[in-house]
Short mmCIF file of N, CA and C and ligand atoms in Angstrom, two decimals:
data_model
loop_
_atom_site.label_atom_id
_atom_site.label_comp_id
_atom_site.label_asym_id
_atom_site.label_seq_id
_atom_site.Cartn_x
_atom_site.Cartn_y
_atom_site.Cartn_z
N MET P 1 0.46 -1.26 0.37
CA MET P 1 0.41 0.15 0.23
C MET P 1 0.78 1.14 0.27
N GLU P 2 0.60 2.62 -0.78
CA GLU P 2 0.85 3.19 -1.34
C GLU P 2 -0.04 4.63 -0.96
N LEU P 3 0.52 5.55 -0.08
CA LEU P 3 -0.60 7.28 -0.44
C LEU P 3 0.01 7.38 -1.97
N LYS P 4 -1.24 7.15 -2.41
CA LYS P 4 -1.68 8.31 -4.33
C LYS P 4 -0.85 9.24 -4.77
N THR P 5 -1.53 10.34 -2.92
CA THR P 5 -1.31 12.00 -2.72
C THR P 5 -0.60 12.05 -2.06
N PRO P 6 0.59 12.84 -2.26
CA PRO P 6 1.50 13.54 -0.99
C PRO P 6 0.09 13.98 0.27
N TYR P 7 0.48 13.75 1.01
CA TYR P 7 -0.34 14.48 2.55
C TYR P 7 -0.43 15.61 2.20
N LYS P 8 -1.31 16.29 2.10
CA LYS P 8 -1.34 17.65 3.05
C LYS P 8 -1.74 18.20 4.14
N VAL P 9 -1.70 18.59 4.32
CA VAL P 9 -2.28 19.53 6.22
C VAL P 9 -1.69 20.57 5.93
N LYS P 10 -2.60 21.95 7.07
CA LYS P 10 -2.73 22.96 7.35
C LYS P 10 -2.56 23.23 9.16
N CYS P 11 -0.46 24.27 8.75
CA CYS P 11 -1.11 24.42 9.90
C CYS P 11 -1.76 24.94 10.82
N LEU P 12 -1.84 23.92 12.24
CA LEU P 12 -2.80 24.55 12.72
C LEU P 12 -2.24 26.60 13.36
N THR P 13 -0.97 26.89 13.29
CA THR P 13 -0.38 28.18 13.66
C THR P 13 -0.59 29.53 13.07
N CYS P 14 0.32 28.89 12.22
CA CYS P 14 0.16 30.09 10.65
C CYS P 14 -0.41 29.58 9.95
N GLY P 15 -1.22 29.02 9.23
CA GLY P 15 -2.03 28.11 8.53
C GLY P 15 -1.62 26.98 6.82
N THR P 16 -0.64 27.25 7.11
CA THR P 16 0.64 27.06 5.81
C THR P 16 -0.17 25.68 5.85
N GLU P 17 -0.21 25.46 4.21
CA GLU P 17 -0.04 23.70 4.58
C GLU P 17 0.93 23.41 3.74
N ASN P 18 1.47 22.80 4.38
CA ASN P 18 2.18 21.56 4.27
C ASN P 18 2.23 19.73 3.62
N ILE P 19 3.02 20.04 2.87
CA ILE P 19 3.26 18.69 1.94
C ILE P 19 3.73 17.67 3.05
N LEU P 20 3.76 16.53 2.74
CA LEU P 20 4.51 15.94 4.37
C LEU P 20 4.68 14.90 3.49
N ASP P 21 6.19 14.59 3.28
CA ASP P 21 7.12 13.61 2.11
C ASP P 21 6.61 12.16 3.50
N MET P 22 5.78 11.36 3.60
CA MET P 22 5.97 10.45 3.83
C MET P 22 5.32 9.20 3.31
N GLU P 23 5.94 8.17 3.93
CA GLU P 23 5.85 6.71 2.69
C GLU P 23 5.25 5.86 4.07
N LEU P 24 4.16 4.47 3.47
CA LEU P 24 3.61 3.76 4.76
C LEU P 24 4.79 2.49 4.44
N GLU P 25 4.09 1.98 5.41
CA GLU P 25 5.48 1.18 5.81
C GLU P 25 5.20 -0.40 6.14
N CYS P 26 5.12 -1.72 5.56
CA CYS P 26 4.18 -2.18 6.15
C CYS P 26 4.85 -2.65 7.73
N VAL P 27 3.62 -2.89 8.49
CA VAL P 27 4.43 -3.09 9.61
C VAL P 27 3.85 -3.66 10.54
N GLY P 28 2.43 -5.00 10.09
CA GLY P 28 2.15 -6.05 10.16
C GLY P 28 1.07 -6.97 9.49
N SER P 29 1.49 -7.79 9.59
CA SER P 29 0.49 -9.45 8.88
C SER P 29 0.28 -10.19 9.59
N TYR P 30 -1.41 -10.12 9.57
CA TYR P 30 -2.16 -11.06 9.59
C TYR P 30 -2.90 -12.52 9.30
N GLU P 31 -2.83 -13.28 9.25
CA GLU P 31 -3.31 -13.43 8.58
C GLU P 31 -4.90 -14.77 8.83
N ARG P 32 -5.77 -14.17 7.67
CA ARG P 32 -7.37 -14.37 8.11
C ARG P 32 -8.23 -15.78 7.22
N ASN P 33 -9.49 -15.55 7.57
CA ASN P 33 -9.59 -16.69 6.80
C ASN P 33 -10.57 -16.31 5.24
N MET P 34 -9.45 -14.42 4.55
CA MET P 34 -9.87 -14.03 2.97
C MET P 34 -8.66 -13.43 2.85
N GLY P 35 -7.39 -14.91 3.54
CA GLY P 35 -6.01 -14.19 2.94
C GLY P 35 -5.67 -12.92 3.88
N PRO P 36 -4.06 -12.68 3.97
CA PRO P 36 -3.81 -12.60 4.99
C PRO P 36 -4.43 -10.70 5.29
N GLU P 37 -4.49 -10.16 5.73
CA GLU P 37 -4.50 -8.08 6.24
C GLU P 37 -3.04 -7.55 6.83
N LEU P 38 -2.49 -6.65 6.24
CA LEU P 38 -1.96 -6.39 6.28
C LEU P 38 -1.82 -4.45 6.91
N GLU P 39 -0.70 -4.09 7.47
CA GLU P 39 -0.92 -2.85 8.75
C GLU P 39 -0.50 -2.28 8.24
N TYR P 40 -0.61 -1.32 7.38
CA TYR P 40 0.88 -0.39 7.20
C TYR P 40 0.41 1.33 8.28
N MET P 41 2.02 1.53 8.15
CA MET P 41 1.70 3.42 9.19
C MET P 41 3.35 3.90 8.28
N ALA P 42 2.74 5.19 8.46
CA ALA P 42 3.86 6.67 8.33
C ALA P 42 3.19 7.27 8.60
N ALA P 43 4.77 8.61 9.10
CA ALA P 43 4.48 9.08 10.15
C ALA P 43 5.44 10.16 10.04
N PHE P 44 4.82 10.86 10.26
CA PHE P 44 5.98 12.36 10.31
C PHE P 44 6.19 13.10 11.50
N ASP P 45 7.24 13.74 11.27
CA ASP P 45 8.09 14.58 12.89
C ASP P 45 8.68 15.77 12.35
N GLY P 46 8.24 16.87 12.61
CA GLY P 46 9.15 17.70 11.31
C GLY P 46 7.76 19.07 11.83
N VAL P 47 9.21 19.98 11.23
CA VAL P 47 8.15 20.93 11.86
C VAL P 47 7.81 22.25 10.86
N CYS P 48 6.36 23.29 10.75
CA CYS P 48 5.83 23.74 9.79
C CYS P 48 7.00 24.39 8.97
N GLN P 49 6.76 24.91 7.94
CA GLN P 49 7.22 25.64 6.15
C GLN P 49 7.55 26.96 6.36
N GLY P 50 6.38 26.82 7.50
CA GLY P 50 5.89 28.71 7.63
C GLY P 50 6.30 29.12 9.15
N CYS P 51 6.30 28.08 10.09
CA CYS P 51 6.32 29.28 10.82
C CYS P 51 7.57 28.49 11.75
N GLY P 52 7.58 26.67 11.50
CA GLY P 52 8.11 26.62 12.26
C GLY P 52 7.99 25.90 13.98
N GLU P 53 7.22 25.25 13.86
CA GLU P 53 6.41 25.65 15.47
C GLU P 53 5.87 23.38 14.70
N ASP P 54 6.12 22.13 16.19
CA ASP P 54 6.50 21.37 15.08
C ASP P 54 5.05 21.32 14.95
N ILE P 55 5.13 20.18 14.10
CA ILE P 55 3.30 19.34 13.62
C ILE P 55 3.94 17.50 13.11
N LEU P 56 3.25 17.16 14.23
CA LEU P 56 3.35 15.35 14.13
C LEU P 56 2.12 15.05 12.68
N ALA P 57 2.01 14.33 12.21
CA ALA P 57 0.66 13.46 11.60
C ALA P 57 1.21 11.95 11.47
N GLN P 58 0.26 11.25 11.24
CA GLN P 58 0.38 9.97 11.35
C GLN P 58 -0.28 8.53 10.65
N ILE P 59 -0.11 8.07 9.54
CA ILE P 59 -1.79 7.34 9.08
C ILE P 59 -1.17 5.63 8.97
N GLU P 60 -2.47 5.34 9.76
CA GLU P 60 -2.50 3.61 9.84
C GLU P 60 -4.23 3.22 8.98
N VAL P 61 -2.82 2.49 7.88
CA VAL P 61 -3.93 1.65 6.88
C VAL P 61 -4.26 -0.19 7.49
N TRP P 62 -5.08 -0.52 7.32
CA TRP P 62 -5.15 -2.12 6.87
C TRP P 62 -5.48 -2.35 5.85
N GLU P 63 -5.08 -3.07 4.78
CA GLU P 63 -5.59 -3.70 3.98
C GLU P 63 -6.23 -5.24 4.45
N TYR P 64 -7.09 -4.98 3.41
CA TYR P 64 -8.01 -6.18 3.74
C TYR P 64 -8.89 -6.43 2.98
N PRO P 65 -9.67 -7.57 2.72
CA PRO P 65 -8.99 -8.74 1.28
C PRO P 65 -7.72 -7.02 0.78
N VAL P 66 -6.83 -8.18 0.23
CA VAL P 66 -5.75 -7.90 -0.53
C VAL P 66 -5.87 -6.78 -1.63
N GLY P 67 -5.80 -5.79 -1.25
CA GLY P 67 -6.55 -4.52 -2.83
C GLY P 67 -7.28 -4.41 -2.46
N THR P 68 -7.95 -4.41 -0.92
CA THR P 68 -9.21 -3.99 -0.60
C THR P 68 -8.37 -2.43 0.71
N VAL P 69 -8.92 -1.24 0.73
CA VAL P 69 -8.72 -0.47 2.01
C VAL P 69 -9.37 -0.95 2.92
N GLU P 70 -9.67 -1.98 3.89
CA GLU P 70 -10.05 -2.37 5.05
C GLU P 70 -11.31 -1.49 5.57
N ASP P 71 -9.72 -0.26 6.37
CA ASP P 71 -10.17 1.43 6.83
C ASP P 71 -8.71 1.43 7.20
N TYR P 72 -8.55 2.93 7.69
CA TYR P 72 -7.30 3.58 7.78
C TYR P 72 -7.63 5.07 9.09
N ILE P 73 -6.73 5.26 9.36
CA ILE P 73 -6.72 6.23 11.15
C ILE P 73 -5.23 6.73 10.86
N THR P 74 -6.03 8.96 10.64
CA THR P 74 -4.95 10.13 10.95
C THR P 74 -4.79 10.61 12.26
N VAL P 75 -4.31 10.81 12.66
CA VAL P 75 -3.83 11.48 14.20
C VAL P 75 -2.69 13.33 13.79
N THR P 76 -2.95 13.97 13.90
CA THR P 76 -2.46 15.13 13.53
C THR P 76 -2.04 15.80 15.13
N LYS P 77 -0.77 16.84 15.24
CA LYS P 77 -0.79 17.03 16.62
C LYS P 77 -0.20 19.17 15.40
N GLY P 78 -0.41 19.94 16.39
CA GLY P 78 0.00 21.22 15.50
C GLY P 78 -0.42 21.05 13.83
N ALA P 79 -1.80 20.76 12.92
CA ALA P 79 -2.01 20.39 12.24
C ALA P 79 -3.19 20.28 12.29
N GLU P 80 -3.80 20.93 10.81
CA GLU P 80 -5.15 19.97 10.78
C GLU P 80 -5.17 18.90 8.61
N LYS P 81 -5.78 17.90 8.74
CA LYS P 81 -5.41 18.07 7.61
C LYS P 81 -6.43 18.43 6.12
N THR P 82 -5.80 18.30 5.21
CA THR P 82 -7.38 19.69 4.10
C THR P 82 -8.24 18.12 3.99
N GLU P 83 -7.40 17.40 3.21
CA GLU P 83 -7.79 16.77 2.27
C GLU P 83 -7.75 15.49 2.31
N GLU P 84 -8.71 14.36 2.78
CA GLU P 84 -8.75 12.78 3.18
C GLU P 84 -7.10 12.26 2.33
N PRO P 85 -6.67 11.26 2.99
CA PRO P 85 -5.44 10.71 2.69
C PRO P 85 -6.33 9.44 1.21
N THR P 86 -4.98 8.99 0.63
CA THR P 86 -6.11 8.58 -0.78
C THR P 86 -5.34 7.74 -0.83
N PHE P 87 -5.37 5.65 -1.48
CA PHE P 87 -4.89 5.20 -0.96
C PHE P 87 -4.39 3.92 -2.71
N ILE P 88 -2.91 3.36 -3.21
CA ILE P 88 -3.22 2.90 -3.61
C ILE P 88 -2.60 1.53 -3.62
N SER P 89 -3.16 0.47 -4.08
CA SER P 89 -1.87 -1.19 -3.16
C SER P 89 -1.71 -1.56 -4.41
N HIS P 90 -0.78 -2.72 -3.83
CA HIS P 90 0.25 -3.09 -5.22
C HIS P 90 0.22 -4.06 -5.78
N TYR P 91 -0.43 -4.37 -4.89
CA TYR P 91 -1.86 -5.70 -4.97
C TYR P 91 -3.12 -5.23 -6.11
N MET P 92 -3.76 -3.91 -6.68
CA MET P 92 -4.36 -3.72 -7.37
C MET P 92 -3.65 -4.32 -8.67
N ALA P 93 -4.84 -4.81 -9.63
CA ALA P 93 -4.41 -4.63 -11.21
C ALA P 93 -4.59 -3.27 -11.18
ZN1 ZN D 101 2.90 27.91 11.05
#
């Protein structure tokens, strides 16, 4: 699973839109009845390009069955997401 487009968040301090450099990494695999459920995580821990305030962002995605986004969660600190993340699976045709 990968992020289809770069994840964008807006700084809560100055309003600058930051495009975060995040990559999903597979952090877990669980055998289930329709094959593996894969868990991915991406994290950003840096500063706003506008004001230098700390920005934290985290995305967690579960792929199950393979090729399908089962669920995801996003967490941001110091910023808010401006759009939902979109994903692309390595297993999609
Ligand atoms: Zn800022």
